[in-house]
Every structure is written in structure tokens, then in C-alpha cells.
Short mmCIF file of C-alpha atoms in Angstrom, two decimals:
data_model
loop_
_atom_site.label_atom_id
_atom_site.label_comp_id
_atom_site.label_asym_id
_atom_site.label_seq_id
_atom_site.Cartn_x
_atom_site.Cartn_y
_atom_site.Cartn_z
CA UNK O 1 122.69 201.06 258.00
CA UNK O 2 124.33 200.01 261.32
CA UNK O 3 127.16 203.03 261.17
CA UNK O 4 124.44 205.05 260.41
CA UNK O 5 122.10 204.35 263.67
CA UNK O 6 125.10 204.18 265.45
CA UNK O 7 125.95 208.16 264.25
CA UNK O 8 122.54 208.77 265.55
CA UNK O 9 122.67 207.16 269.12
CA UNK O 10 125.88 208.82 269.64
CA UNK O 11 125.01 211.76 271.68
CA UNK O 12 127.96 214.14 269.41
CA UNK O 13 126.36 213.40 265.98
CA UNK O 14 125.04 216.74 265.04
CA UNK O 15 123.03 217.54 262.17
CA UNK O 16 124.75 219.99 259.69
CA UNK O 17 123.11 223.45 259.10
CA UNK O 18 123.39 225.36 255.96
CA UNK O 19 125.97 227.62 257.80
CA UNK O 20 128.29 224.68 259.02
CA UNK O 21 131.83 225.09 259.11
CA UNK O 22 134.44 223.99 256.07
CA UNK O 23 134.76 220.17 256.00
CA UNK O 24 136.13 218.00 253.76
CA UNK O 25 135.06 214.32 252.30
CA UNK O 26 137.33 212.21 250.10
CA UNK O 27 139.60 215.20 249.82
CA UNK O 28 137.13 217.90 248.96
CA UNK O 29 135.92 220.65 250.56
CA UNK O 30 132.10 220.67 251.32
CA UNK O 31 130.81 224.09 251.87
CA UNK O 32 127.49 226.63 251.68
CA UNK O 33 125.56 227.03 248.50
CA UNK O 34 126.71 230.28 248.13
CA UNK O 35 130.31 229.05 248.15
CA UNK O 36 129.84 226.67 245.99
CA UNK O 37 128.31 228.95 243.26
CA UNK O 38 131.01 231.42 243.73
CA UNK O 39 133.92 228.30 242.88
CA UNK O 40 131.59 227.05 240.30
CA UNK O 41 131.09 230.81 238.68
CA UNK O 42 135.39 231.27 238.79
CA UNK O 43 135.63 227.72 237.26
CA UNK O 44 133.25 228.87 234.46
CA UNK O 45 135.45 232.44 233.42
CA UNK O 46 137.91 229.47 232.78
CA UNK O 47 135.72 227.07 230.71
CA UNK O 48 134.70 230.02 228.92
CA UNK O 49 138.58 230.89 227.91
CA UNK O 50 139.13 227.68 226.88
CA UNK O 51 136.02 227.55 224.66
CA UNK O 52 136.58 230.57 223.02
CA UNK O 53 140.63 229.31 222.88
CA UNK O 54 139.56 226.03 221.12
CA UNK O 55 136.81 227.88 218.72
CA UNK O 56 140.11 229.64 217.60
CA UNK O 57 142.07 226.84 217.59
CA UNK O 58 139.42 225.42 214.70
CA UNK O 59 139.45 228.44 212.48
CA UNK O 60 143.66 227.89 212.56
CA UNK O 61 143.36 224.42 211.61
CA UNK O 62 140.37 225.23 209.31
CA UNK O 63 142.91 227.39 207.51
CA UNK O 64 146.19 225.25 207.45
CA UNK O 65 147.89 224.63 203.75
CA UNK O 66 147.32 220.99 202.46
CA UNK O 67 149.51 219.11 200.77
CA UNK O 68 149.18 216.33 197.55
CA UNK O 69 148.79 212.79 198.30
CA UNK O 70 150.88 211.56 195.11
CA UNK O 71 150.81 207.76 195.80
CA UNK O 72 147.97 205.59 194.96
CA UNK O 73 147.42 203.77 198.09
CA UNK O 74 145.47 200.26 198.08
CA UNK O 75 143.76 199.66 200.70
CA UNK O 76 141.73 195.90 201.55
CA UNK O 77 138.36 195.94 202.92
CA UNK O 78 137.68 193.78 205.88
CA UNK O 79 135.38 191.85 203.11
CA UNK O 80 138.54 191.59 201.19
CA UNK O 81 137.48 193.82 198.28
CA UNK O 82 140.07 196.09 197.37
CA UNK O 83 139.72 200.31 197.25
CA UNK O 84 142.10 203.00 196.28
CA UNK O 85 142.10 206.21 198.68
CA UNK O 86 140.12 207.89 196.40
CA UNK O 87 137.29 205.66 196.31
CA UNK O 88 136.82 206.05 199.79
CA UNK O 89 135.05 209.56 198.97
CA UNK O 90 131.40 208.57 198.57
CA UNK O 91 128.40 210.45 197.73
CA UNK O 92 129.81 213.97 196.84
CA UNK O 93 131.47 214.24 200.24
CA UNK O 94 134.74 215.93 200.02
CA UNK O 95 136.41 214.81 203.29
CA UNK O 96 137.69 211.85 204.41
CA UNK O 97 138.47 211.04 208.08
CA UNK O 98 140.53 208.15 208.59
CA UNK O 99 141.51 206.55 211.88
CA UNK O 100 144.83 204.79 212.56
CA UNK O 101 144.10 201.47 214.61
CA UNK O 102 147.39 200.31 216.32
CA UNK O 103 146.72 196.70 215.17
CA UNK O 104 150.19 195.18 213.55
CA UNK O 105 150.00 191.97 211.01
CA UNK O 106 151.51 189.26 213.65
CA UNK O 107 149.15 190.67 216.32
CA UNK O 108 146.33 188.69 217.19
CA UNK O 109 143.82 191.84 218.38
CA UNK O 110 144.15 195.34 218.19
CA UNK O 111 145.28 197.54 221.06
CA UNK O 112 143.33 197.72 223.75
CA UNK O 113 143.03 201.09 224.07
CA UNK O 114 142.21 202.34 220.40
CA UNK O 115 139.93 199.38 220.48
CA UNK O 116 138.22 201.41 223.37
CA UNK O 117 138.19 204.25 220.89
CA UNK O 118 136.53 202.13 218.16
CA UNK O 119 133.70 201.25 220.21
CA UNK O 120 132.27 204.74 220.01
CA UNK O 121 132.75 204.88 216.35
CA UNK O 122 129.60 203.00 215.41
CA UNK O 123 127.08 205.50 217.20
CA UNK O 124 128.48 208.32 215.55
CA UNK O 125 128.37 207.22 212.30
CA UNK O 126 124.23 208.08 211.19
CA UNK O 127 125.32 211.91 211.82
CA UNK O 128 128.98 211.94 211.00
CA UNK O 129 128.47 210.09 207.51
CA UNK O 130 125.95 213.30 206.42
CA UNK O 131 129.26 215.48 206.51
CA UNK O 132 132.51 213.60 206.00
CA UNK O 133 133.19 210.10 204.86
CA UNK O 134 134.86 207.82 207.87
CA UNK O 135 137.23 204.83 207.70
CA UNK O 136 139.18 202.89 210.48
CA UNK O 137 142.62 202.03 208.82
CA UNK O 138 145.11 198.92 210.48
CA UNK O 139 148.27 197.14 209.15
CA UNK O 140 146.88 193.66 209.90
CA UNK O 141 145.37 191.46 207.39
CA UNK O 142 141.40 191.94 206.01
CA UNK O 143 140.62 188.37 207.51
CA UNK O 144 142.05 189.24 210.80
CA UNK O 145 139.95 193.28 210.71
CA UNK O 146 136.82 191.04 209.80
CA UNK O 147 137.19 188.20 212.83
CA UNK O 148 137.60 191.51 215.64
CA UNK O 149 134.77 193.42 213.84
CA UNK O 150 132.22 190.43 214.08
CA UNK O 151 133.23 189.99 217.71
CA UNK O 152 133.07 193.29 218.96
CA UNK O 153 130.07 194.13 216.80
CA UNK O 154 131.76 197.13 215.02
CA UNK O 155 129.77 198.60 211.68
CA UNK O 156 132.18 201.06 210.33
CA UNK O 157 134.43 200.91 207.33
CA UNK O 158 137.81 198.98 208.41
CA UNK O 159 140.42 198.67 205.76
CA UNK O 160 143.52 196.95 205.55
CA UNK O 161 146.54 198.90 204.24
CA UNK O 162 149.09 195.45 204.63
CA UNK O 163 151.65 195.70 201.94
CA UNK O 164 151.39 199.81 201.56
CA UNK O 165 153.22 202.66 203.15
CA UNK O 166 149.74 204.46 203.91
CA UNK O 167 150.80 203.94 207.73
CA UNK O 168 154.12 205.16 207.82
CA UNK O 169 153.88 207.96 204.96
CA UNK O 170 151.20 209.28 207.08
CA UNK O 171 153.61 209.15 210.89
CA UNK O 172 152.21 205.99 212.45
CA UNK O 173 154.49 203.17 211.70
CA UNK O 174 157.80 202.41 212.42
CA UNK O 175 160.52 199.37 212.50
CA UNK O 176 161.68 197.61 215.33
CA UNK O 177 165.27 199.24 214.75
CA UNK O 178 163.15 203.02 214.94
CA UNK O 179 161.25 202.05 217.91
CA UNK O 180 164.32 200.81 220.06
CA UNK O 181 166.56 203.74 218.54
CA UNK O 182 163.92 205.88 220.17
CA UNK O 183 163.95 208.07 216.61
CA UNK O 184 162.45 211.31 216.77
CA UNK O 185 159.53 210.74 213.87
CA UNK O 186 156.22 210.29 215.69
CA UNK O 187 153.95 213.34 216.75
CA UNK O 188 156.09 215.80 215.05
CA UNK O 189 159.24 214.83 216.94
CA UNK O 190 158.73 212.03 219.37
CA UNK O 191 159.70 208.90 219.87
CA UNK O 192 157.00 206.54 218.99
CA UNK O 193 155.53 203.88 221.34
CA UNK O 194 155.66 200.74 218.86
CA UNK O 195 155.91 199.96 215.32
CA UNK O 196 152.09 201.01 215.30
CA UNK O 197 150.92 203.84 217.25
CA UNK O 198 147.84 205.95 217.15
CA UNK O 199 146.39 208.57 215.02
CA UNK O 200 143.87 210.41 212.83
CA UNK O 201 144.67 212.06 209.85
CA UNK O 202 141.90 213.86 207.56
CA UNK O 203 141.79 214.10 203.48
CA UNK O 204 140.29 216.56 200.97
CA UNK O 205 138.97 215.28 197.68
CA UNK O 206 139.43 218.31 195.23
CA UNK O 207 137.91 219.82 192.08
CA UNK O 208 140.49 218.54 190.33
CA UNK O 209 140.23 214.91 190.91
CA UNK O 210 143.32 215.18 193.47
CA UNK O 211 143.42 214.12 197.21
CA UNK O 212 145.13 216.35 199.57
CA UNK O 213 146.32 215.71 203.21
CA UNK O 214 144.85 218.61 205.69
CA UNK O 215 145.46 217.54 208.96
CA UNK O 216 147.03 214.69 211.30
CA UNK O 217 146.95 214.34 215.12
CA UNK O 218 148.79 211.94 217.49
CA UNK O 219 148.63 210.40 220.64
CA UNK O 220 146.90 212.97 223.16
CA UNK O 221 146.00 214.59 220.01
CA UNK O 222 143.29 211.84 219.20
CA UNK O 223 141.73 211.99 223.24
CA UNK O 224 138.56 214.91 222.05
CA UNK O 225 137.09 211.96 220.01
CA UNK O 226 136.54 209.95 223.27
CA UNK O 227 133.47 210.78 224.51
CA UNK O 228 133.58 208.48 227.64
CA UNK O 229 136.71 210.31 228.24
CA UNK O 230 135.34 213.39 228.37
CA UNK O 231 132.44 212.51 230.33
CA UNK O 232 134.66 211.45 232.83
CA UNK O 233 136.66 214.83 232.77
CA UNK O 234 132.87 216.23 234.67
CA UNK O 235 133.16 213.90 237.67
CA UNK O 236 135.50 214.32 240.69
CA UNK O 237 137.06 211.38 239.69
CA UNK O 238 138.33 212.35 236.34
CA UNK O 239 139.43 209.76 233.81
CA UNK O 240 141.83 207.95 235.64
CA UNK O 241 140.48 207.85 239.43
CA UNK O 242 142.11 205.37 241.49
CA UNK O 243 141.78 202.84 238.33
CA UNK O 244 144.36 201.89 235.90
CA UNK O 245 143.20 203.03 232.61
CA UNK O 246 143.48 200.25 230.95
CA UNK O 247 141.89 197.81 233.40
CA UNK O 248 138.52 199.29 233.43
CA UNK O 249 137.58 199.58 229.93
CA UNK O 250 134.76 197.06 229.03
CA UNK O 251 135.32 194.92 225.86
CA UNK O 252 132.98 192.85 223.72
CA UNK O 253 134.90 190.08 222.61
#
């Protein structure tokens, strides 16, 4: 208030018409409604491209060839009841979307980041469970899923898949050796980050019984799924800001 009434007792403060000149504030330019509209309306031809880019993109991956999952993969409930892959298709639903939370067996919480990721989940779940069957899927122990779930309030299906090779069959886990050798397997040809990285893979149950792989995604990949993330895209800001991104995340722990 007292930089304010000081603007105003200052005999060059001037009151800014609708026909001021260009200025800028905090690195943008602030100009006439009519400017504006025109940058917003070029901005828009772009937004529109991209839409009509990524409604393509969809019919592609729509159409990709599967492939058969031939192992039987046992995965542990966070209850500790135990559920083959195929038992995760409930209720006539043919698809299964499954999650890949970077939470190793010695580690004593998930990462920090896909646990941002996971907090989302629970919202979703009323509309996405009338389409697709969902599950959250980490290498550490049931007990261990169970102890982060109850703290952070999470509802969703969390499975353990500890003694399997559902994580690395499926391009998210790797050994020490791979991880310092820098090996080429993660994301279709990177190196990964750890020996448990992020991802989200999707299954088809078929008529015959059989469950097919039809699509995984990696890393930046995953990011569409955030939806604080994409709120953030709208502002000025962006995502990032002048914040690190992982210090301003809020947990519930």
C-alpha cells in the first residue's frame, strides 16, 4: 500500500490508457486488447494443429499390432492376496492399464515424483473404472505398498510384482551393472535412470482367454496423465517456474 500512494503522489505516475505504448512486466509484453486477441488467435491455429496432430496420433496407436503375454505373472496385493495378470480383468472389461511405480524392495518410499503421479490416481478412478480396469504395479514388498497407501490415503489397486520379471519384461527394471553401464534398454533405446524407472504399459484381454501387450510409454511419455502438470502448462509460469520440480510437490505422508 505505501509504494502504491507513493506512485500516486509522484507527480510522473500516469494512468495507462487503452492506447498506451508496449511495456513489459516480469518479462512479458503488456499490450491493447486488440493485440492481445490477435497473439491469442495465432497461438490458437497452433493449438488447433496440435489437437488435430494428437487426435491422429490416437487412431495410430489405436491401430498398433499387439503382442502375447506368454508368462503367467504373479502379482501380490498390497493386502497380500495373490492375483495372476489375468485376474486383474474384472467385470467384462477388456483392458487393463497398469502403472509402473519406481518403488525398489530396499527402498523405504516410492519416488517422489511418481508418487506425485499417484496422487491423482484416486479421483479418476469412479470414471476410468467404467472403461478399463487400473492397477499401480511396484517391485517392493505388499507390506511396504500397504504402509505408503494408508499414509498417503491412496484407494487404487497396488500390486506387488517382487520375485517376477513383470518389471523388466515389460522395460522398467534394470541391475545395478545396466544402470552404471548406461545400456541402451529403457524407452526404446535409452539409458535408464535407476534399476526402477517409470512407465505405463496397457493390456488386452482377448476372446480367446489370452492377454496381449498393446502399448507402453516411458518417461516424458507418462507426463499427459498429470493433470496438475498440464494445468500448469496454461499459466505464464509453466510447470517448472522459478521452482525446482521436485521441491514443490505437496505430499501426504
Amino acid at each position: 500500500a505505501a509504494s502504491f500512494l507513493l506512485l500516486v503522489a509522484d507527480s510522473s505516475f500516469r494512468k495507462p490508457c487503452l492506447h498506451h505504448k508496449q511495456t513489459h512486466m516480469a518479462g512479458h509484453q503488456v499490450v491493447s486488447d486488440a493485440e492481445w486477441l490477435s497473439a491469442r488467435k495465432a497461438l490458437l491455429l497452433k493449438e488447433k494443429e496440435l489437437t488435430k496432430a494428437y487426435e491422429a496420433l490416437w487412431q495410430e496407436r489405436a491401430a498398433l499390432p499387439w503382442r502375447l503375454v506368454s508368462k503367467d505373472y504373479i502379482l501380490q496385493r498390497s493386502d497380500g492376496k495373490q492375483f495372476r495378470l489375468a485376474e486383474l480383468f474384472e467385470n467384462e472389461k477388456r483392458t487393463l492399464i497398469v502403472v509402473h511405480l519406481m518403488f525398489e524392495t530396499d527402498w523405504d518410499r516410492p519416488c517422489h515424483g511418481c508418487a506425485f503421479f499417484a496422487d491423482g490416481y484416486p479421483g479418476e478412478l469412479p470414471h476410468l473404472l467404467r472403461r478399463a480396469n487400473f492397477a499401480v504395479v511396484a517391485k517392493a514388498a505388499p507390506e511396504k505398498l500397504k504402509a505408503v497407501a494408508d499414509a498417503k490415503g491412496w484407494t487404487f489397486p497396488f500390486y506387488s510384482c517382487q520375485g517376477t520379471e513383470f518389471h523388466r519384461d515389460f522395460g522398467v527394471a534394470f541391475t545395478p551393472d545396466e544402470v552404471r553401464d548406461k545400456v541402451k534398454g529403457y524407452n526404446y533405446g535409452r539409458s535408464p535412470y535407476e534399476t526402477e524407472n517409470q512407465g505405463i504399459s496397457v493390456f488386452h484381454k482377448g476372446d480367446d482367454g489370452n492377454v496381449y501387450h498393446t502399448y507402453s510409454t516411458y518417461a516424458r511419455g507418462i507426463e499427459l496423465m498429470n493433470v496438475t502438470l498440464t494445468l500448469l502448462d496454461l499459466t505464464p509460469e509453466g510447470r517448472y517456474g522459478k521452482h525446482d520440480f521436485s521441491n514443490w510437490m505437496k505430499h501426504k505422508e
